[in-house]
PDB file of C-alpha atoms in Angstrom:
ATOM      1  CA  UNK D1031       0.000   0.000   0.000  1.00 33.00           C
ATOM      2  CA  UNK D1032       2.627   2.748  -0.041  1.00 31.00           C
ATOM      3  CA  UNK D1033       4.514   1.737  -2.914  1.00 34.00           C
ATOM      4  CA  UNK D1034       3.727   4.802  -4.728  1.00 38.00           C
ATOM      5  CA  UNK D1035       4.593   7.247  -2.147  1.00 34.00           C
ATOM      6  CA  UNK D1036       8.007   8.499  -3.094  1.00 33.00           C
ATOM      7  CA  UNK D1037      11.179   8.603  -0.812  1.00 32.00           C
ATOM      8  CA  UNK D1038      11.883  11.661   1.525  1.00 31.00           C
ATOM      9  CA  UNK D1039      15.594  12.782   2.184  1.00 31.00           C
ATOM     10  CA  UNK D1040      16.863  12.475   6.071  1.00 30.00           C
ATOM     11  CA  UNK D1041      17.095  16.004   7.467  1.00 33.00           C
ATOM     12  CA  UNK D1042      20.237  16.121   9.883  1.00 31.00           C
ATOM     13  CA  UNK D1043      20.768  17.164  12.717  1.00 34.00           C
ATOM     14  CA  UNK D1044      24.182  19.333  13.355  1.00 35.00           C
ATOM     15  CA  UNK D1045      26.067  18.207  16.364  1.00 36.00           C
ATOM     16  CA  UNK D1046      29.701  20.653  16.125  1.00 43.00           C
ATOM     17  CA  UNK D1047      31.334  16.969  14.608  1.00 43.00           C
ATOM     18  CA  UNK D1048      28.822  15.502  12.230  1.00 47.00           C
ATOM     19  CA  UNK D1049      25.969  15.028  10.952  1.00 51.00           C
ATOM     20  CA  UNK D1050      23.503  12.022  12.118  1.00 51.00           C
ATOM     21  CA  UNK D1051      19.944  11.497  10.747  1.00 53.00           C
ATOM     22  CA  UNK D1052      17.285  11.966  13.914  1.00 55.00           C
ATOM     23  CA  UNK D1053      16.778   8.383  15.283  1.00 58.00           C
ATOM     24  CA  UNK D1054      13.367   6.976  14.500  1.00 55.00           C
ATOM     25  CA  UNK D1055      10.679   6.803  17.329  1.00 56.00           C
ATOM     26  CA  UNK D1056       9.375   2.570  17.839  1.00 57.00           C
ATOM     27  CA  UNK D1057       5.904   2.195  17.712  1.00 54.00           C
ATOM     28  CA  UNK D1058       4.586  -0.941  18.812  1.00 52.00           C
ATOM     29  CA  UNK D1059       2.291  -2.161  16.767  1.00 51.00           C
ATOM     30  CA  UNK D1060      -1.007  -3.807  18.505  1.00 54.00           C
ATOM     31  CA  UNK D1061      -2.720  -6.568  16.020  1.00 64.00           C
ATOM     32  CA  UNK D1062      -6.717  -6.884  17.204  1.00 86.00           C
ATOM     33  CA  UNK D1063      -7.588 -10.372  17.668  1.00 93.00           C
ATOM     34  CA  UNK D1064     -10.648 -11.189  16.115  1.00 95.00           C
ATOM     35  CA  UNK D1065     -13.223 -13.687  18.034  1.00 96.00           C
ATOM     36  CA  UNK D1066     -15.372 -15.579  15.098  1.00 97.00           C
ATOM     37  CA  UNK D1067     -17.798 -18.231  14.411  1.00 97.00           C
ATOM     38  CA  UNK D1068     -18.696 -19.213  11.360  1.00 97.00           C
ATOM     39  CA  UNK D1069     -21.054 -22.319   9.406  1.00 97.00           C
ATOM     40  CA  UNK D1070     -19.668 -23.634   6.118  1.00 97.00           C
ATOM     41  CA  UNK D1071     -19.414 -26.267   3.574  1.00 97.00           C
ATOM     42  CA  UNK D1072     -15.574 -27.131   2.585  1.00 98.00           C
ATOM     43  CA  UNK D1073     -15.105 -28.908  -0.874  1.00 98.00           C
ATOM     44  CA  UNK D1074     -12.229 -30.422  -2.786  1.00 98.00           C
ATOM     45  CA  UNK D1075     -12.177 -28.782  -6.357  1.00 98.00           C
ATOM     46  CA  UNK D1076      -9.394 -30.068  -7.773  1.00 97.00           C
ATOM     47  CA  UNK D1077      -8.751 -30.458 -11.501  1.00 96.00           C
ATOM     48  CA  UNK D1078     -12.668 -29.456 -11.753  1.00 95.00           C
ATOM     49  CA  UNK D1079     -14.161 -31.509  -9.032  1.00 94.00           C
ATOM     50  CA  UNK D1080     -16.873 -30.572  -6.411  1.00 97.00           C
ATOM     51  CA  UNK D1081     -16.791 -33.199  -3.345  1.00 97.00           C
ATOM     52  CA  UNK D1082     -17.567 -32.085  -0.103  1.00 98.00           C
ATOM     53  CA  UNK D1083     -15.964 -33.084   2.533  1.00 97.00           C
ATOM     54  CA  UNK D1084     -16.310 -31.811   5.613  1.00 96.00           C
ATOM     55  CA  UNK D1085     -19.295 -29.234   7.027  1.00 97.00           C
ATOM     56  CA  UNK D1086     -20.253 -27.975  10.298  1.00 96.00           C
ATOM     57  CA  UNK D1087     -23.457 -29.064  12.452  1.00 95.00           C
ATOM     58  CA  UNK D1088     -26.181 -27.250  13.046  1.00 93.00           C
ATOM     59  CA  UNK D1089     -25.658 -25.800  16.569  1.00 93.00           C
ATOM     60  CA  UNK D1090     -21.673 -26.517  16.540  1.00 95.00           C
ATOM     61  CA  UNK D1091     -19.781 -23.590  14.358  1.00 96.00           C
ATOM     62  CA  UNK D1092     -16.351 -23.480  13.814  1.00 96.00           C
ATOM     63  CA  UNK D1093     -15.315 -21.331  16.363  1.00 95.00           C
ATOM     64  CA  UNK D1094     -11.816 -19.732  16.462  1.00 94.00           C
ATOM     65  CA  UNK D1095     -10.039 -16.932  17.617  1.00 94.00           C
ATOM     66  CA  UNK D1096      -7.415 -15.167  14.817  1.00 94.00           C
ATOM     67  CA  UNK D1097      -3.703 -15.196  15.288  1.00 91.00           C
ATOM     68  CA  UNK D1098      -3.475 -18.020  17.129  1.00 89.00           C
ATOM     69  CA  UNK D1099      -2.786 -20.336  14.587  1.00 87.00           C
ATOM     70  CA  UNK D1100      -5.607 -22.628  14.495  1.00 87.00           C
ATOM     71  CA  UNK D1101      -7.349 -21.725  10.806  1.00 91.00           C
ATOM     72  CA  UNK D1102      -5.390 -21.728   7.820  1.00 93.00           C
ATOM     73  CA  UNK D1103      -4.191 -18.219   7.312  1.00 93.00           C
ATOM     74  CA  UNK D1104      -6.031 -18.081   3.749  1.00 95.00           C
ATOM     75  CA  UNK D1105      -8.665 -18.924   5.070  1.00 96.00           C
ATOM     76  CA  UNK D1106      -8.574 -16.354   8.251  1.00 95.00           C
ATOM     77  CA  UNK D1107      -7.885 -13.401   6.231  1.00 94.00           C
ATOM     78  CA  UNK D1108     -10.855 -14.176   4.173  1.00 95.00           C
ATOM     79  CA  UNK D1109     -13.446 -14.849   7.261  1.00 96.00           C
ATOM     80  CA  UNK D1110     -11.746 -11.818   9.536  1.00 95.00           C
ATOM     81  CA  UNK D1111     -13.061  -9.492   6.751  1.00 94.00           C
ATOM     82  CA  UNK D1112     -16.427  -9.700   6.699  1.00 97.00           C
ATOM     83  CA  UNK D1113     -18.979  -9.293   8.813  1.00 97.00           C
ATOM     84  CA  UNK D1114     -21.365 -11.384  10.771  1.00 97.00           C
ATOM     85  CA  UNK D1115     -24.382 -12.256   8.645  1.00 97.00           C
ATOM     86  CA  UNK D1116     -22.300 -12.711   5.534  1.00 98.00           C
ATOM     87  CA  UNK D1117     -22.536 -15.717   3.553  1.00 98.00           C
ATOM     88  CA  UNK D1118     -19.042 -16.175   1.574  1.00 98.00           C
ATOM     89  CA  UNK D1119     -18.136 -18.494  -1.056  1.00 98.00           C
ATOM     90  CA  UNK D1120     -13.811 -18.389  -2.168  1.00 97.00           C
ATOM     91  CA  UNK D1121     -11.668 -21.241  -3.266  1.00 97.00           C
ATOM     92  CA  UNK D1122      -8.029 -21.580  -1.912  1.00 97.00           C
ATOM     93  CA  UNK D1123      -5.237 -23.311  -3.848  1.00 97.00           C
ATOM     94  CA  UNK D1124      -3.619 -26.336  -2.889  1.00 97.00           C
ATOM     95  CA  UNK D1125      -0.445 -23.853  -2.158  1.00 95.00           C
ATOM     96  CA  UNK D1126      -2.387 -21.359   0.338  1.00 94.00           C
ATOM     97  CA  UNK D1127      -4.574 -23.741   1.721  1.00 96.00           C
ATOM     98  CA  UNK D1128      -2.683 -27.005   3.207  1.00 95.00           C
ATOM     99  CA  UNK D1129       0.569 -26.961   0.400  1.00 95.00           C
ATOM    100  CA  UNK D1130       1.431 -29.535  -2.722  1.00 96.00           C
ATOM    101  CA  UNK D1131       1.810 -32.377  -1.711  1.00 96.00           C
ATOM    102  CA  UNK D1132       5.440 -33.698  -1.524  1.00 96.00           C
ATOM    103  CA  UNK D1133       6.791 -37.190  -2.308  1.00 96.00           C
ATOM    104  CA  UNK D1134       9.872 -36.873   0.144  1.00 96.00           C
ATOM    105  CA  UNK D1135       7.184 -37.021   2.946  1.00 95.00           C
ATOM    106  CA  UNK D1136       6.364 -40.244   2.053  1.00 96.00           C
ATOM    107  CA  UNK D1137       8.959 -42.308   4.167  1.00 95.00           C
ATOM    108  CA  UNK D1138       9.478 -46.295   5.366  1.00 96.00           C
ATOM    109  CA  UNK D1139       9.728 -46.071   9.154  1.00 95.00           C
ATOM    110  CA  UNK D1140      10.984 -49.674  10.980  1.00 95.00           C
ATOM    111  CA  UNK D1141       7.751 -51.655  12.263  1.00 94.00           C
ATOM    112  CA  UNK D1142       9.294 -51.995  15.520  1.00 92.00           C
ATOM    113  CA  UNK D1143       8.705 -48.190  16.384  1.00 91.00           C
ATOM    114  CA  UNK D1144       4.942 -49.893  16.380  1.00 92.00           C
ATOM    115  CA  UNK D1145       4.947 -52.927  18.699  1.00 92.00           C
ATOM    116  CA  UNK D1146       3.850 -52.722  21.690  1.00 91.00           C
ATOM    117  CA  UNK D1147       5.152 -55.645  24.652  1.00 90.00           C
ATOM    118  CA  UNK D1148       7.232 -56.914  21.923  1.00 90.00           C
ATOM    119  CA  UNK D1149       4.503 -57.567  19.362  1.00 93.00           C
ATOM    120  CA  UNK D1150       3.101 -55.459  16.258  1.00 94.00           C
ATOM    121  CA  UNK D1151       0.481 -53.046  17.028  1.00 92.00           C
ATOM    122  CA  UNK D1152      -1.592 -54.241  14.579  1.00 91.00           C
ATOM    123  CA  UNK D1153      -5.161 -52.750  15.745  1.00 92.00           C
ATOM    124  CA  UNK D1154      -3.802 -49.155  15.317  1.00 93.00           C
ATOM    125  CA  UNK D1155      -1.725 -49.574  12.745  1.00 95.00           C
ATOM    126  CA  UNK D1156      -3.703 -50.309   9.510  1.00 95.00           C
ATOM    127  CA  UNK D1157      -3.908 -49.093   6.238  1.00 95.00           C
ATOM    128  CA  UNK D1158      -5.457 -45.308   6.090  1.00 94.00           C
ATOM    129  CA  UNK D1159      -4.728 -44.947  10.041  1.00 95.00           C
ATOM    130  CA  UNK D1160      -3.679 -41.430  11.406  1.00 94.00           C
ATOM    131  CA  UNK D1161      -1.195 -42.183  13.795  1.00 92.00           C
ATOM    132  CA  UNK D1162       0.669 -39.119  16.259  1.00 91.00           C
ATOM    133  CA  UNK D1163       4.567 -39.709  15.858  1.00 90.00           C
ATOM    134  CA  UNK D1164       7.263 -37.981  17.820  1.00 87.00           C
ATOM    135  CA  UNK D1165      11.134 -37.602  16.840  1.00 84.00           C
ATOM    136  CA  UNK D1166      13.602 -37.611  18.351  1.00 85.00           C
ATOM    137  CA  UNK D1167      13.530 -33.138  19.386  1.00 88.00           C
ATOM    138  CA  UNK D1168      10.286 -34.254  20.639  1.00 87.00           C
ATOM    139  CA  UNK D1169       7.974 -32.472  18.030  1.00 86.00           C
ATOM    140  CA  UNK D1170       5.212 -34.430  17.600  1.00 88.00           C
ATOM    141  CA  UNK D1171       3.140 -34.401  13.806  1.00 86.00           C
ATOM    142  CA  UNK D1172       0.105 -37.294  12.136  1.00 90.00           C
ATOM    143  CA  UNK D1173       1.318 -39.533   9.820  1.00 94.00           C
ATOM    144  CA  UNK D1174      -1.093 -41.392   7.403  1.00 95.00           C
ATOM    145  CA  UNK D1175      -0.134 -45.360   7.048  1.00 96.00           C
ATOM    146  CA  UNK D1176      -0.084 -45.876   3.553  1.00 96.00           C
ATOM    147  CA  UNK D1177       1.044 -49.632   3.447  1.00 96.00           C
ATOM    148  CA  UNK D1178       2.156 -51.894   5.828  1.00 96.00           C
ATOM    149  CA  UNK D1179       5.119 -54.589   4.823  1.00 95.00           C
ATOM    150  CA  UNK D1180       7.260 -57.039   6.399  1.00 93.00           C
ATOM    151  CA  UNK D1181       9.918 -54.944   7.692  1.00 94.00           C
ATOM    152  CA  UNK D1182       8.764 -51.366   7.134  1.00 96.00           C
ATOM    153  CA  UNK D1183       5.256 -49.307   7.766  1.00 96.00           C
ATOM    154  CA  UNK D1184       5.217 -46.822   4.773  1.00 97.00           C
ATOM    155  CA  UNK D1185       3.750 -43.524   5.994  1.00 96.00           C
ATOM    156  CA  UNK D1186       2.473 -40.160   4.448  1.00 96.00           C
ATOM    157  CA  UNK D1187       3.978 -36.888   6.409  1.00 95.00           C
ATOM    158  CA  UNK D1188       1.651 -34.510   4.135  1.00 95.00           C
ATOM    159  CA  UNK D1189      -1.312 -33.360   5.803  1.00 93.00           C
ATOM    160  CA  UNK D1190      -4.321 -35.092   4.253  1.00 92.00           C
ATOM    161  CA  UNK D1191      -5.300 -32.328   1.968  1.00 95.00           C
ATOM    162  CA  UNK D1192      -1.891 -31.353   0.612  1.00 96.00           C
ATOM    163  CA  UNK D1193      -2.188 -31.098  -2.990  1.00 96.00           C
ATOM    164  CA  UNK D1194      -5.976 -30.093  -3.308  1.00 97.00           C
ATOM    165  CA  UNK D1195      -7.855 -26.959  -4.190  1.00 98.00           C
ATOM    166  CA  UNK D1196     -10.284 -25.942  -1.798  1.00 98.00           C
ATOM    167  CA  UNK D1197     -13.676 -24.439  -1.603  1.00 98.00           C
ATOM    168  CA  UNK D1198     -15.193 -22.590   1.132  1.00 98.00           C
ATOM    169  CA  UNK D1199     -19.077 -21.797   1.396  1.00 98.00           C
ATOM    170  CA  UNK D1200     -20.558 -20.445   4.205  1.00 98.00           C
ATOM    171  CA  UNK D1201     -21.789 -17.764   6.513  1.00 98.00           C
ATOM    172  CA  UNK D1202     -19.867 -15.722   9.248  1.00 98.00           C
ATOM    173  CA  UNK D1203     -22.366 -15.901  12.448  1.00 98.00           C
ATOM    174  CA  UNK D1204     -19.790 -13.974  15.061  1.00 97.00           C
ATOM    175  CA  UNK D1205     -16.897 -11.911  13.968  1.00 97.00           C
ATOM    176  CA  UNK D1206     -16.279  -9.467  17.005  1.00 96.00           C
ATOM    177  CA  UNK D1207     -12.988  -8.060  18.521  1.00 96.00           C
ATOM    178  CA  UNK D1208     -11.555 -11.076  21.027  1.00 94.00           C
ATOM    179  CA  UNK D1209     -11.653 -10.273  24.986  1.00 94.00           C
ATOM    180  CA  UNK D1210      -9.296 -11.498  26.867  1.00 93.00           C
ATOM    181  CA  UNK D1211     -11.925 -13.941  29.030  1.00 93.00           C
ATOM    182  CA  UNK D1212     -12.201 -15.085  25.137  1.00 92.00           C
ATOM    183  CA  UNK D1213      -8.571 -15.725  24.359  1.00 91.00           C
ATOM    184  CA  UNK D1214      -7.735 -17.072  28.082  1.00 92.00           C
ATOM    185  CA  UNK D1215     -10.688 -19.690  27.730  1.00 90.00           C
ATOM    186  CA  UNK D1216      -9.485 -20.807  24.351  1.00 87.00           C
ATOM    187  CA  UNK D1217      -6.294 -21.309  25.198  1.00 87.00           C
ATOM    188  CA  UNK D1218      -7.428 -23.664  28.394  1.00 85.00           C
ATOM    189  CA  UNK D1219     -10.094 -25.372  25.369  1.00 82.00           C
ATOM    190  CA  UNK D1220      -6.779 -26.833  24.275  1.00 75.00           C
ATOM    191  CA  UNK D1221      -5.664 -28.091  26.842  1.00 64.00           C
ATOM    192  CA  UNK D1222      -8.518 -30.522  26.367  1.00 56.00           C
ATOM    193  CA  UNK D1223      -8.398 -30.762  22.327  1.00 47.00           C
ATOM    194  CA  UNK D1224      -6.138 -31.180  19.954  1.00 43.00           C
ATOM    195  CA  UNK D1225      -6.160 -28.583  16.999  1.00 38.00           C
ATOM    196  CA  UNK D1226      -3.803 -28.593  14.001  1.00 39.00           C
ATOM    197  CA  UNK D1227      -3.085 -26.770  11.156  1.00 41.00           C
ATOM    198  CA  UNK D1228      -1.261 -27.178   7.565  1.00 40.00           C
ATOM    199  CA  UNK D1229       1.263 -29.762   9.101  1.00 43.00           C
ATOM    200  CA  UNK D1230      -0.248 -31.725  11.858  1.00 41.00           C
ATOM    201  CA  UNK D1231      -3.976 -33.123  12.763  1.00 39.00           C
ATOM    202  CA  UNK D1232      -5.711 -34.792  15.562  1.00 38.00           C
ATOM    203  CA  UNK D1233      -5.307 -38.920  16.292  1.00 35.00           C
ATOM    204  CA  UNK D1234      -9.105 -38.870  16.134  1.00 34.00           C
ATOM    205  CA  UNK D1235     -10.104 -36.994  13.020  1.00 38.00           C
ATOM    206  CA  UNK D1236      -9.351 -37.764   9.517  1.00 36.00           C
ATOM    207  CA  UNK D1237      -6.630 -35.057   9.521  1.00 36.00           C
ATOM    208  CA  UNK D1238      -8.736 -32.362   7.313  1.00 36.00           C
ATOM    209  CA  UNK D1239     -10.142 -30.695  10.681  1.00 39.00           C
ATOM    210  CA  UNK D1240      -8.267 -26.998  10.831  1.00 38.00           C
ATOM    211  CA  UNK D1241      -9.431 -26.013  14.086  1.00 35.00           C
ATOM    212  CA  UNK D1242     -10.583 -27.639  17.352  1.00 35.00           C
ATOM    213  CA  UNK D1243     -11.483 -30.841  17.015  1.00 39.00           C
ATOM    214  CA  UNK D1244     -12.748 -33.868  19.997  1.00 35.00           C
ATOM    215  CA  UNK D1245     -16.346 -34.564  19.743  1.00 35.00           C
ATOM    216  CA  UNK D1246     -17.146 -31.756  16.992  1.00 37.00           C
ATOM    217  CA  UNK D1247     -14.425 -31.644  14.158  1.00 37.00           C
ATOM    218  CA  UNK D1248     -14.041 -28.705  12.206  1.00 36.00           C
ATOM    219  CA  UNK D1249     -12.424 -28.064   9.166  1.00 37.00           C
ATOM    220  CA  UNK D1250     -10.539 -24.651   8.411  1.00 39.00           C
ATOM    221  CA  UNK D1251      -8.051 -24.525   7.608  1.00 38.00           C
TER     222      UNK D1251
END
């Protein structure tokens, strides 16, 4: 937005030795946290499809604060602008909604990482399973089982929706400036859910939730 204001020269300052430019006042800069809930259909478009595949409940909105980095940010910046009674309809690409999707995610982990008293966890590890791994600097990320072998569990690092165009329809039912009652109770809310974003999801959802998710998964992200 001010790319076409032009630059001004520095007055100076004289001192009796030489000349410095007057130091810049800091201004902190305060960003409003927005407290929103919103109804909405999300469907995968890619290459000309329509399939939905997640929506919200009557009675059980996706409910998010902004900046906190539970919603895709695409998908934020589009809800955070409008106001509450507006219905919306935008599509994301697969690059600002959850990324392409990348073969070198795709990896061959050792089946004994998965046994459990010495034998192969076989009733959680199955083909099309979300499992929560951990390495070894203790972050902790979903991994899709993709196929199982004799030696080696091949799993899928992407999030479930890398690679896919997105479509959003909806309406915004709540889109007020955040309290802080509002930001301190969401932050104990996860505490109690799981939520997860373009690179992780929740053991217990099929990975495309982008906010809370427990007994009501949403997607947003």
């Amino acid at each position: 937005m001010f790319s076409d204001r032009k630059a001004l020269p520095l007055q100076t300052v004289s001192t009796g030795k030489e000349d410095h430019p007057p130091r810049a006042s800091c201004h902190k800069i305060l960003i409003m946290k927005r407290f929103i809930q919103a109804s909405y259909k999300l469907y995968d478009v890619t290459e000309g499809r329509h399939d939905l595949l997640e929506e919200t409940q009557d009675g059980k909105p996706f409910v998010f604060i902004t900046e906190m980095g539970i919603a895709l940010d695409a998908f934020e910046q589009k809800i955070a602008a409008l106001e509450a009674g507006q219905d919306f309809l935008f599509s994301l690409p697969a690059a600002s909604a959850f990324g392409e999707h990348l073969d070198e995610r795709v990896i061959d982990l050792d089946k004994s990482i998965f046994t459990v008293d010495g034998k192969f966890d076989s009733d959680h590890v199955q083909l099309g399973a979300t499992l929560p791994l951990e390495n070894a600097d203790g972050n902790r990320f979903l991994a899709q089982v993709v196929a199982i072998g004799e030696k080696v569990v091949r799993v899928d690092l992407n999030h479930p929706l890398a690679g896919r165009d997105l479509s959003f329809e909806g309406k915004v039912l709540i889109n007020r400036p955040a309290t802080e009652e509002d930001i301190q109770a969401f932050n104990d809310s996860l505490h109690h859910h799981c939520h997860h974003g373009k690179d992780g999801g929740c053991g217990n959802c099929d990975g495309s939730c982008g906010g809370n998710c427990g007994d009501d998964c949403h997607c947003g992200e």
